[in-house]
Amino acid sequence: MARLSARKFPQPSLTLEIIASHGLSEEEYQKILKVLGREPNYTELGVFSVMWSEHCSYKSSKGLLKLLPTEGPGVLQGPGENAGIVDIGSGLVAVFKMESHNHPSFIEPYQGAATGVGGILRDIFTMGARPVASLNSLRFGSLGHPRTPYLLSGVVAGIGGYGNCVGVPTVGGELFFDECYNANILVNAFTLGIAKKKHIFKGQAKGVGNSLIYVGAKTGRDGIHGATMASEAFSQEAEGRRPTVQVGDPFTEKLLLEACLEIMEKDCLVGIQDMGAAGLTSSAAEMAGRGGTGVELDLSRVPLREHGMGPYEILLSESQERMLLVAKKGSENEVKRIFKRWDLDAVVVGRVTGDRLFRALFHGAEVACIPITALTTEAPVYARPAERPQSQDEVQKLDLSIIGEPKELSETLKLLLDSPNVASKEWVYRQYDHFVRSNTVVAPGSDAAVIRIKGAEKGLALTVDGNSRYCYLDPYIGGILAVAEAARNLACVGAHPIGLSDCLNFGSPERPDVMWQFSQVLQGMRDGCVALGVPVVSGNVSFYNETDGVPIYPTPTVAMVGLLPKVGRYVTPWFKSAGDLVVLLGITREELGGSEYLKVVHGLVRGTPPWIDLKLEQAVQRCCLKAIERGMIRSAHDVSEGGLAVALAECCVSGPERGLGARIELREMMRGDALLFGESQSRIIVSIRERDLSRLTELAAREGVPVQVIGEVGGSRLVVQPLLQLPVEELKSIWSSSLERRLK
């Protein structure tokens, strides 16, 4: 077959500068020469560049990711597909995944965040599931940094603008501020969908001669080399990368969603995949890789919205709202008919072949011919050097004897409630539609969101968690705590965990200290998952989150899904009635390392994170779940950032109505600041009716859980004898207004 001539469409000659600009090392380029047996042309170089990028190939993380447990009794699909799938009974499955859109959101916050939402939605409905709920995990620099308010406002508007228009509720998330994110914000998006167990679709190209059908929006020049950009560290020239950020259209996404779900009801499809990172190239190559086949694409048939686009641009464009279908022979017209009814393009752009080659033609000439395995299973994999940094010992040193204890602990509590990491996030989530489709039972603001499954008695709970300070100070313990806290949040609403998706955000993998952090976090996550019986069914790795050689804190975010056997038995964090007893499950230790208190009051990020006994963690969660199922618990709230005093204050002020006070008496003998603001793990504050106390204490004894009645709900003040007392209304005013006040 003829190669594309310079006269028909000129391609640049390859130089060392061009090769380097594609993010390929000299060693990788030599491997390309060996694979092809010749020099690649410019288009082929681009294909290798995106498929061998960190974002697409996982070349620095693939070996270590095998540490994570990926199987479980309900797992139908683990990592390796567009999303993970867990059986939830009644002939239904939960389909979920989390992805990062960090670099694009820093460059162009609205579109970066919006297209992150659009991409994760497509990952879900490409599996045959209707998206029903989304979460997000957002990390920004200090609110005092001049760029942070702009970035925060743009990202929140982008998430709300896209999700609200598509009609998928955003039901929860997390928001964290720290100077380490000043030049590298994190935007991690999660979506869950529900599908029929017998109607699951996968991204595979099978059946020689079957048609490849391009559906959705037209292709433009936006997003070219987005996958490569996401696989590079930032510099101060990041603003110049705006052309690589995609532009989203949620209204087209809604049409695409409905059209895809409609065609899935027919007997037409063999496989389907989103054109996400690396666009048409990755979708075609990955589908062929999973199917053990080849693909031949005719790029001159691809619908374009810009004139003069060449094969390189068409293959690498990351324009949004596009899918690639593998249709059964003879069903092409039915596919076209349905997509035309939804006012979307549906064009046959290629076919499945049996030669296991990635071929691309442009106006009759061959512009790319590459073995599929070279782009997928045989892409480079590196065992990067990993070394514990010498500075680790120093940051773990914390001598509490030289840290003065605040004289006014009441003022300290107010300072913590005013911290943007502790304060209410209502300013963010009120911009999201969290009730569209009428499935939301517990909205944002609780330990976990809860949604109903229509037509069933059961429900699903969703949460996202991760403390990067803990991971900076001790990445192994930090990895365990990310998993444990997410599971604890589910237990607080009454849900048993069934699976998790993660987004692992780190600096450059070419740094031995970063790879040490990465490996330690994964080992911690593995141990947490094994102990708590939670499989990892999907996820994403985002490296190169650093600017000018300064990496972010290691930031694993964990999105976990739980099942409520009876959705009506959910529990929320706020106190319900005066006279209820306040009970603490778990043990408080004198631990202040890595705490929000230490950062806010003393300006320190030092020490070791709170220790965790995984057997005790299991027992506390099991006790809480059983008590909820037996109707004993009126409210339940995890003790996390800010410690016991902050958790108690949130129980007083976080409800939808006027706050309820409480009178608390703590008997532990330790420093007052450690008792109130230390972040000891495996603790849950519950409120119960007095008549249920004996039942709860008996249950706790059987489960091996320390249980202590610490007070009673009632009054207009939060009193913690003998340490502090404050009016609930004052606490609520500080907590609820902090974020908006700081942004203004």
XYZ file of C-alpha atoms in Angstrom:
744
model
C 0.000 0.000 0.000
C 1.309 3.461 -0.885
C 2.758 5.626 1.866
C 1.488 9.198 2.071
C 3.503 11.413 -0.242
C 4.824 14.827 0.775
C 2.851 16.346 -2.062
C -0.476 14.971 -0.785
C 0.092 15.961 2.812
C 3.517 17.111 3.993
C 4.874 15.741 7.285
C 7.871 17.198 9.119
C 11.161 15.325 8.965
C 12.117 13.882 12.324
C 14.857 15.632 14.264
C 16.228 15.066 17.751
C 14.296 18.140 18.889
C 11.004 16.835 17.476
C 11.521 13.421 19.059
C 12.320 14.987 22.443
C 9.315 17.315 22.192
C 7.103 14.215 22.000
C 8.269 13.103 25.439
C 10.188 10.097 24.107
C 13.599 9.201 25.497
C 16.478 8.124 23.278
C 16.053 4.569 24.584
C 12.349 4.614 23.699
C 13.052 5.922 20.226
C 15.548 3.101 19.668
C 12.839 0.647 20.715
C 10.487 2.173 18.132
C 13.121 1.652 15.419
C 13.450 -1.981 16.493
C 9.676 -2.560 16.567
C 9.100 -1.065 13.124
C 12.371 -2.110 11.483
C 12.518 1.402 10.051
C 12.167 5.031 11.040
C 8.663 6.132 11.953
C 7.000 8.954 10.114
C 5.716 12.014 11.957
C 2.211 10.575 12.458
C 3.562 7.287 13.796
C 5.847 9.178 16.156
C 2.784 10.973 17.524
C 0.950 7.664 17.981
C 3.858 6.157 19.919
C 4.191 9.354 21.944
C 0.650 9.270 23.304
C 0.372 5.509 23.711
C 3.709 5.329 25.531
C 2.955 8.349 27.687
C 2.671 7.765 31.410
C -0.993 8.699 31.232
C -1.857 5.899 28.777
C 0.759 3.193 29.369
C 1.242 3.328 33.176
C 4.861 2.486 32.415
C 6.177 3.563 35.840
C 3.301 2.206 37.940
C 2.111 -0.980 36.242
C 4.373 -3.304 38.221
C 3.538 -1.794 41.615
C -0.220 -1.652 40.985
C -0.225 -5.452 41.098
C 0.107 -5.099 44.878
C -3.543 -4.047 45.181
C -6.229 -6.704 45.782
C -8.630 -6.639 42.828
C -10.878 -9.639 43.416
C -13.861 -10.133 45.671
C -17.106 -12.094 45.862
C -19.075 -9.467 43.936
C -16.411 -8.229 41.524
C -17.369 -8.839 37.885
C -14.773 -6.505 36.325
C -11.586 -5.254 37.900
C -8.926 -2.843 36.609
C -8.132 -2.935 32.894
C -11.471 -1.865 31.440
C -13.121 1.536 31.206
C -14.601 1.072 34.700
C -14.952 -1.508 37.450
C -18.133 -3.519 38.019
C -19.542 -4.975 41.246
C -22.680 -7.121 41.548
C -25.254 -5.510 43.857
C -27.970 -8.164 43.507
C -31.446 -8.027 41.976
C -29.887 -8.498 38.532
C -28.083 -5.146 38.810
C -24.448 -4.041 38.946
C -22.674 -0.899 40.105
C -20.177 0.491 37.586
C -17.695 3.085 38.857
C -14.360 4.764 38.200
C -12.290 7.789 39.258
C -9.998 9.773 36.946
C -7.754 12.818 37.200
C -7.875 16.030 35.175
C -5.203 17.919 37.065
C -2.984 19.657 34.526
C -5.844 20.792 32.246
C -7.710 22.231 35.233
C -4.707 24.271 36.318
C -4.286 25.684 32.816
C -7.978 26.341 32.119
C -10.014 25.608 35.268
C -13.534 25.713 33.856
C -12.956 23.563 30.782
C -10.400 21.348 32.505
C -12.840 20.406 35.251
C -15.846 20.222 32.923
C -14.153 17.844 30.490
C -12.907 15.771 33.417
C -16.540 15.243 34.399
C -17.504 14.511 30.791
C -14.733 11.941 30.402
C -15.600 9.992 33.532
C -19.286 9.963 32.576
C -18.376 8.360 29.233
C -16.240 5.751 30.981
C -19.384 4.695 32.832
C -21.996 4.646 30.087
C -19.602 2.949 27.674
C -19.984 -0.086 29.964
C -23.758 -0.044 29.482
C -24.563 1.766 32.742
C -26.644 4.876 33.262
C -24.636 7.343 35.392
C -26.571 8.112 38.577
C -24.125 9.936 40.875
C -20.815 11.783 40.830
C -18.236 12.799 43.445
C -15.109 14.921 43.226
C -11.890 15.326 45.178
C -10.377 18.804 44.846
C -7.014 20.062 46.126
C -5.945 23.682 45.885
C -3.100 25.825 47.148
C -3.372 28.179 50.087
C -6.436 30.426 50.023
C -3.983 33.260 50.528
C -2.332 32.520 47.194
C -3.529 35.051 44.582
C -4.437 32.388 42.012
C -6.357 30.023 44.307
C -9.756 31.817 44.342
C -9.720 32.006 40.526
C -8.850 28.320 40.181
C -11.368 27.221 42.801
C -14.203 29.248 41.302
C -13.440 28.034 37.780
C -13.181 24.368 38.723
C -16.380 24.385 40.795
C -18.240 26.186 38.002
C -16.935 23.670 35.454
C -18.009 20.662 37.515
C -21.431 22.137 38.187
C -21.925 23.454 34.671
C -21.221 20.111 33.017
C -22.811 17.749 35.535
C -25.939 19.861 36.000
C -26.543 20.096 32.248
C -26.099 16.367 31.660
C -28.464 15.623 34.535
C -26.201 13.562 36.796
C -26.225 14.673 40.451
C -23.003 15.552 42.240
C -23.718 14.060 45.646
C -20.483 14.561 47.571
C -16.758 15.049 47.561
C -13.860 16.592 49.438
C -12.004 19.898 49.317
C -8.549 20.500 50.786
C -6.162 23.463 50.750
C -2.390 23.382 51.209
C 0.590 25.338 49.917
C 1.971 22.208 48.238
C -0.804 22.558 45.612
C -0.111 26.231 44.815
C 1.266 25.347 41.386
C -0.384 21.936 40.895
C -4.050 21.657 41.782
C -5.753 18.272 41.770
C -9.152 17.646 40.194
C -10.240 14.018 40.577
C -13.682 13.073 39.262
C -15.704 9.965 40.137
C -18.952 8.655 38.673
C -21.107 5.641 39.484
C -23.672 4.078 37.184
C -26.224 1.281 37.425
C -26.562 -1.388 34.730
C -28.372 -4.655 34.217
C -26.032 -7.559 34.852
C -26.940 -9.138 31.505
C -26.262 -5.918 29.574
C -22.594 -5.181 30.280
C -20.445 -3.876 27.421
C -16.678 -3.817 27.137
C -14.068 -1.985 25.078
C -12.999 -4.740 22.719
C -12.688 -5.097 18.964
C -13.570 -8.597 17.802
C -14.883 -10.173 14.613
C -12.722 -9.657 11.531
C -14.600 -7.474 9.080
C -16.829 -5.830 11.675
C -17.183 -2.080 11.234
C -15.602 0.607 13.392
C -18.164 3.383 13.749
C -17.290 6.879 14.952
C -20.195 8.474 16.849
C -20.724 11.787 18.616
C -19.290 15.247 18.126
C -16.979 16.297 15.319
C -13.201 16.304 15.699
C -11.259 19.539 16.162
C -7.765 20.542 17.162
C -8.472 20.886 20.893
C -6.706 18.530 23.245
C -3.952 17.408 20.867
C -1.215 15.825 22.979
C -3.304 16.169 26.134
C -2.122 12.717 27.277
C 1.488 13.747 26.731
C 0.981 16.998 28.663
C -0.498 15.016 31.553
C 2.718 12.962 31.566
C 5.049 15.921 32.032
C 6.036 18.062 34.981
C 4.900 21.680 34.890
C 7.023 24.748 34.597
C 6.173 28.431 34.851
C 5.282 28.322 31.148
C 2.152 26.257 31.865
C -0.087 29.067 30.626
C 1.220 28.442 27.131
C -0.349 24.963 27.129
C -3.932 26.224 26.797
C -4.328 24.780 23.268
C -3.996 21.245 24.715
C -7.064 21.662 26.942
C -10.243 20.191 25.492
C -13.530 22.053 25.216
C -16.643 20.304 26.463
C -20.295 20.454 25.427
C -22.564 18.851 28.057
C -25.642 19.047 25.837
C -23.937 16.916 23.183
C -22.807 14.571 25.972
C -26.416 14.121 27.080
C -27.458 13.204 23.532
C -24.507 10.825 23.230
C -25.369 9.147 26.529
C -28.976 8.528 25.539
C -28.057 7.354 22.031
C -25.468 4.903 23.352
C -27.841 3.466 25.945
C -30.503 3.087 23.262
C -28.226 1.254 20.822
C -27.133 -1.019 23.670
C -30.709 -2.267 23.910
C -30.359 -3.595 20.355
C -28.279 -6.573 19.233
C -25.803 -4.391 17.353
C -22.598 -3.937 19.325
C -19.491 -6.048 19.849
C -17.590 -3.368 21.762
C -17.592 0.324 22.604
C -15.071 2.764 24.036
C -14.785 6.431 24.842
C -12.308 8.497 22.824
C -10.624 9.897 25.920
C -6.895 10.456 26.420
C -5.128 10.040 23.043
C -8.510 10.118 21.310
C -9.147 7.884 18.309
C -5.665 6.374 18.602
C -6.064 4.935 22.096
C -9.672 3.826 21.676
C -8.903 1.883 18.485
C -5.582 0.432 19.673
C -6.813 -0.545 23.146
C -9.966 -2.194 21.797
C -7.897 -4.202 19.336
C -5.436 -5.103 22.082
C -8.191 -6.500 24.299
C -9.779 -8.319 21.351
C -6.553 -9.834 19.996
C -7.195 -8.241 16.601
C -6.053 -5.388 14.398
C -7.784 -2.241 13.152
C -7.736 -0.285 9.911
C -8.899 3.338 10.043
C -9.762 5.611 7.138
C -9.060 9.041 8.608
C -10.520 10.854 5.622
C -13.968 9.690 6.799
C -13.674 11.177 10.319
C -16.163 14.051 10.799
C -14.198 17.291 11.259
C -15.174 20.704 12.527
C -11.959 22.422 11.361
C -10.515 22.672 7.872
C -7.108 21.363 6.863
C -6.650 18.819 9.635
C -4.038 16.195 8.802
C -3.704 12.576 9.945
C -1.504 13.454 12.933
C -4.103 15.892 14.277
C -7.055 13.590 13.597
C -5.473 10.653 15.398
C -4.277 12.657 18.410
C -7.160 15.069 18.898
C -8.894 14.756 22.267
C -12.068 16.556 21.259
C -14.846 15.621 23.648
C -18.130 13.729 23.376
C -16.905 11.057 20.940
C -17.115 7.247 21.051
C -15.850 4.392 18.900
C -18.179 1.433 18.343
C -17.507 -2.017 16.944
C -20.740 -3.004 15.229
C -21.839 -6.421 14.078
C -21.923 -6.939 10.330
C -25.196 -5.771 8.869
C -26.120 -3.530 11.805
C -24.422 -0.370 10.523
C -27.624 1.204 9.223
C -29.422 0.629 12.518
C -26.584 2.366 14.370
C -26.685 5.293 11.948
C -30.465 5.542 12.246
C -30.457 5.772 16.018
C -27.635 8.296 16.219
C -29.190 10.423 13.476
C -32.367 10.563 15.545
C -30.262 12.043 18.360
C -28.696 14.508 15.884
C -25.239 12.950 16.170
C -22.695 11.827 13.586
C -22.340 8.076 13.060
C -19.785 7.222 10.380
C -18.039 3.972 9.476
C -14.354 4.910 9.743
C -12.715 1.514 9.619
C -12.899 -2.203 10.212
C -11.577 -4.934 12.454
C -8.731 -6.915 10.874
C -6.966 -10.142 11.734
C -3.374 -8.964 11.249
C -2.961 -7.406 14.747
C -1.774 -4.149 13.192
C -2.819 -0.553 13.817
C -3.246 0.836 10.311
C -4.374 4.342 9.408
C -5.136 5.583 5.890
C -5.617 9.147 4.710
C -7.102 9.731 1.244
C -5.994 6.263 0.171
C -2.411 6.445 1.421
C -1.106 4.638 4.496
C 0.043 7.031 7.214
C 0.599 4.571 10.064
C 1.299 0.862 10.345
C 2.259 -0.324 13.840
C 1.885 -3.678 15.642
C -0.975 -3.410 18.161
C 1.060 -5.099 20.880
C 3.774 -2.437 20.541
C 1.185 0.166 21.510
C -0.445 -1.837 24.312
C 0.969 -4.884 26.103
C 4.562 -4.365 24.933
C 4.803 -0.654 25.694
C 7.803 0.181 27.912
C 7.547 -0.743 31.590
C 10.045 0.666 34.079
C 11.126 -0.412 37.538
C 12.051 3.085 38.646
C 14.583 3.554 41.457
C 12.926 4.162 44.823
C 14.727 5.613 47.816
C 13.555 6.913 51.169
C 14.568 10.596 51.339
C 17.016 11.649 54.017
C 14.603 14.393 55.067
C 11.981 11.840 56.160
C 13.493 11.352 59.609
C 13.577 15.084 60.192
C 9.928 15.770 59.295
C 8.807 12.943 61.583
C 10.403 14.560 64.637
C 7.864 16.193 66.932
C 8.660 17.146 70.517
C 5.378 18.107 72.151
C 7.206 19.330 75.238
C 8.425 22.408 73.376
C 5.038 23.142 71.794
C 2.976 25.312 74.043
C -0.584 24.293 74.773
C -3.083 27.078 73.985
C -4.431 28.854 77.033
C -7.886 29.314 75.516
C -9.001 26.003 74.014
C -12.365 27.568 73.112
C -10.571 30.027 70.832
C -8.577 27.158 69.338
C -11.771 25.312 68.430
C -13.063 28.436 66.707
C -9.809 28.724 64.766
C -10.158 25.144 63.561
C -13.810 25.513 62.563
C -12.736 28.569 60.579
C -10.040 26.575 58.741
C -11.129 26.000 55.112
C -10.183 22.332 55.477
C -12.655 21.871 58.337
C -15.345 24.464 57.587
C -18.549 23.715 55.731
C -18.158 23.190 51.974
C -21.702 24.361 51.251
C -20.405 27.231 49.094
C -19.108 24.535 46.732
C -21.862 21.959 46.710
C -24.758 24.408 46.531
C -23.517 25.092 42.967
C -24.149 21.445 42.091
C -27.507 19.866 41.396
C -27.493 16.970 43.850
C -31.158 15.965 43.596
C -31.664 15.601 39.826
C -33.159 12.174 38.919
C -34.601 12.019 42.491
C -32.320 9.213 43.708
C -30.426 11.206 46.357
C -31.286 10.215 49.928
C -28.340 11.769 51.808
C -26.982 14.869 50.076
C -23.515 16.484 50.386
C -22.435 17.421 53.890
C -22.522 14.008 55.577
C -19.804 11.397 56.074
C -21.014 9.718 52.881
C -23.740 10.323 50.321
C -26.579 7.819 49.946
C -28.627 7.127 46.824
C -31.590 4.834 46.347
C -31.761 2.155 43.685
C -35.153 2.587 42.093
C -37.281 -0.512 42.288
C -35.199 -2.047 45.063
C -35.171 -1.827 48.859
C -31.388 -1.376 48.976
C -29.268 1.716 48.445
C -25.680 2.704 47.733
C -23.364 4.941 49.742
C -20.449 6.850 48.218
C -17.504 8.686 49.742
C -14.077 9.973 48.758
C -11.167 10.431 51.141
C -7.436 10.826 51.567
C -5.135 12.854 53.818
C -2.004 13.985 51.972
C -0.295 15.323 55.095
C -0.369 11.863 56.589
C 1.093 10.441 53.357
C 3.845 13.066 53.337
C 4.867 12.227 56.893
C 4.514 8.439 56.541
C 3.275 7.233 53.154
C 2.686 3.643 54.305
C 0.456 4.651 57.235
C -1.119 7.349 55.066
C -2.131 4.713 52.521
C -3.783 2.590 55.197
C -5.592 5.582 56.689
C -7.024 6.668 53.309
C -8.718 3.275 52.938
C -9.752 3.027 56.598
C -11.358 6.469 56.747
C -13.322 5.911 53.551
C -14.686 2.630 54.922
C -15.428 4.294 58.271
C -17.412 7.006 56.505
C -19.541 4.331 54.857
C -20.071 2.609 58.202
C -21.319 5.907 59.666
C -24.254 5.984 57.234
C -24.922 2.244 57.560
C -23.224 0.845 54.435
C -20.949 -2.177 53.964
C -18.061 -1.452 51.548
C -18.177 -3.403 48.267
C -15.345 -1.849 46.246
C -13.159 1.168 45.649
C -11.675 3.217 42.862
C -8.544 5.253 43.461
C -6.739 8.205 41.956
C -3.041 8.213 42.869
C -1.572 11.708 42.519
C 2.209 12.045 42.834
C 5.208 13.993 41.562
C 7.614 12.815 38.880
C 8.244 9.045 38.837
C 11.768 9.818 37.708
C 12.503 10.963 41.264
C 13.540 8.099 43.614
C 11.891 9.824 46.589
C 8.559 10.037 44.745
C 8.710 6.376 43.723
C 9.442 5.451 47.335
C 6.354 7.392 48.423
C 4.314 5.719 45.682
C 5.380 2.183 46.605
C 4.831 2.821 50.322
C 1.345 4.255 49.763
C 0.390 1.251 47.628
C 1.606 -1.181 50.275
C -0.421 0.697 52.879
C -3.515 0.715 50.705
C -3.093 -2.994 50.041
C -2.908 -3.805 53.749
C -5.913 -1.607 54.481
C -7.959 -3.172 51.696
C -7.071 -6.731 52.710
C -7.887 -6.099 56.379
C -11.234 -4.462 55.599
C -12.129 -6.783 52.702
C -12.420 -4.064 50.060
C -11.334 -4.846 46.456
C -9.866 -2.193 44.139
C -11.896 -2.458 40.923
C -10.704 0.580 38.975
C -8.489 3.609 39.250
C -6.012 6.033 37.790
C -2.405 7.110 38.330
C -1.466 10.760 37.865
C 2.279 11.387 37.966
C 4.249 14.558 37.212
C 2.251 16.720 39.604
C 5.157 19.043 40.281
C 6.373 22.422 39.095
C 9.986 23.472 38.647
C 11.162 20.382 40.514
C 8.873 20.754 43.563
C 6.350 17.880 43.892
C 2.999 17.928 45.645
C 2.480 15.854 48.780
C 1.741 12.231 47.848
C -2.041 12.281 47.461
C -3.935 9.018 47.059
C -7.660 9.699 46.877
C -9.942 6.772 47.594
C -13.528 6.687 46.356
C -15.405 3.867 48.043
C -18.857 2.442 47.399
C -20.975 0.687 50.006
C -24.258 -1.203 50.005
C -27.148 -0.518 52.383
C -29.428 -3.572 52.590
C -32.310 -1.236 53.478
C -31.830 2.313 52.266
C -34.377 3.660 54.749
C -32.067 2.824 57.658
C -29.411 5.370 56.738
C -27.901 7.559 59.466
C -26.610 11.162 59.339
C -23.987 12.936 61.504
C -26.000 15.583 63.346
C -27.620 15.202 66.757
C -31.359 14.546 66.587
C -32.985 15.129 69.994
C -32.261 16.591 73.397
C -31.770 13.883 75.996
C -29.993 11.458 73.664
C -26.741 10.053 75.005
C -23.455 10.840 73.251
C -21.244 7.758 72.997
C -17.686 7.359 71.732
C -16.687 4.120 70.017
C -12.909 3.649 70.031
C -9.892 4.980 71.934
C -8.348 8.462 72.152
C -4.560 8.549 72.297
C -2.158 11.456 72.727
C -1.399 11.940 69.016
C -0.912 15.307 67.309
C 1.426 14.476 64.410
C 0.131 15.601 61.019
C -3.004 17.124 62.553
C -4.980 20.090 61.285
C -4.498 21.611 64.750
C -0.711 21.452 64.439
C -0.851 23.151 61.033
C -3.432 25.842 61.856
C -2.299 26.777 65.357
C 1.443 26.121 65.241
C 2.186 26.272 61.484
C 3.773 22.817 61.581
C 3.507 19.745 59.344
C 5.568 17.336 61.423
C 5.502 14.143 63.426
C 4.017 10.799 62.507
C 0.375 10.279 61.563
C -1.900 8.671 64.139
C -1.298 4.953 64.435
C -3.997 2.484 63.436
C -4.851 -0.956 64.760
C -6.618 -2.548 61.811
C -8.305 -5.171 64.007
C -9.775 -2.410 66.152
C -10.780 -0.502 63.008
C -12.629 -3.575 61.742
C -14.348 -4.010 65.086
C -15.441 -0.362 65.382
C -16.909 -0.350 61.880
C -18.631 -3.703 62.413
C -20.093 -2.529 65.728
C -21.410 0.687 64.183
C -22.969 -1.161 61.237
C -24.700 -3.738 63.420
C -26.009 -1.053 65.763
C -27.444 0.895 62.835
C -29.048 -2.213 61.344
C -30.668 -2.957 64.715
C -32.079 0.546 64.989
C -29.982 1.738 67.951
C -28.097 4.646 66.354
C -29.698 8.076 65.868
C -26.563 9.807 64.540
C -23.018 8.719 63.721
C -19.970 10.752 62.773
C -16.379 9.814 62.069
C -13.671 11.591 64.093
C -11.103 12.862 61.564
C -9.510 16.265 60.748
C -9.641 18.505 63.799
C -10.173 15.666 66.239
C -12.850 15.039 68.818
C -13.796 18.671 69.507
C -14.340 19.444 65.827
C -16.360 16.244 65.350
C -18.575 17.125 68.321
C -19.054 20.657 67.009
C -20.040 19.276 63.598
C -22.578 16.985 65.269
C -24.056 20.125 66.840
C -24.105 22.403 63.789
C -24.180 20.341 60.554
C -27.895 19.560 60.480
C -30.444 21.307 58.270
C -32.228 22.847 61.242
C -31.200 24.912 64.265
C -28.198 23.378 66.008
C -28.392 21.291 69.143
C -25.850 21.639 71.928
C -24.310 18.947 74.082
C -22.708 18.616 77.503
C -19.606 16.433 77.307
C -17.269 15.192 80.030
C -13.898 13.687 79.075
C -11.956 11.719 81.677
C -8.758 10.811 79.787
C -5.576 12.129 81.359
C -3.519 13.895 78.682
C -2.770 17.336 77.288
C -5.956 19.246 76.581
C -5.019 20.031 72.980
C -4.231 16.375 72.238
C -7.477 15.242 73.862
C -9.603 17.724 71.928
C -7.774 18.076 68.620
C -5.666 14.940 68.201
C -6.750 12.752 65.285
C -6.607 9.235 66.740
C -8.131 6.755 64.316
C -10.919 4.186 64.646
C -13.290 6.537 66.501
C -16.961 7.207 65.827
C -19.264 9.505 67.811
C -22.801 8.144 67.986
C -25.947 9.369 69.699
C -28.536 6.955 71.049
C -31.670 6.915 73.163
C -30.926 6.128 76.795
C -33.001 2.961 76.600
C -30.622 1.535 73.964
C -27.447 1.987 76.018
C -27.321 -1.536 77.438
C -27.885 -3.068 74.000
C -25.080 -0.977 72.511
C -22.621 -1.731 75.319
C -23.365 -5.467 75.018
C -22.834 -5.349 71.257
C -19.593 -3.388 71.675
C -18.317 -5.888 74.245
C -18.996 -8.800 71.894
C -17.152 -6.998 69.086
C -14.233 -6.005 71.317
C -14.860 -2.269 70.934
C -14.106 0.237 73.729
C -17.286 2.227 74.364
C -17.719 5.273 76.583
C -20.725 7.472 77.332
C -19.228 10.954 77.125
C -22.277 13.178 77.447
C -25.816 14.141 76.577
C -27.435 16.117 73.756
C -29.248 19.309 74.691
C -29.035 23.008 75.363
C -27.699 25.851 73.276
C -24.001 25.396 74.037
C -21.281 22.853 73.366
C -19.709 22.253 76.760
C -16.677 19.995 77.113
C -15.823 19.778 80.794
C -13.443 21.039 81.984
C -11.889 22.423 78.802
C -14.270 24.642 76.819
C -17.800 25.908 76.299
C -19.212 27.881 73.387
C -22.647 28.835 72.030
C -23.738 26.527 69.217
C -24.953 29.467 67.152
C -21.492 31.047 67.279
C -19.894 27.779 66.214
C -22.380 27.390 63.372
C -21.807 30.937 62.161
C -18.038 30.454 62.006
C -18.195 26.992 60.432
C -20.834 27.760 57.826
C -19.469 31.115 56.613
C -15.698 30.576 56.592
C -15.114 29.505 52.998
C -17.358 32.098 51.374
C -16.011 34.828 53.642
C -12.418 34.007 52.722
C -13.170 33.924 49.020
C -14.777 37.360 49.203
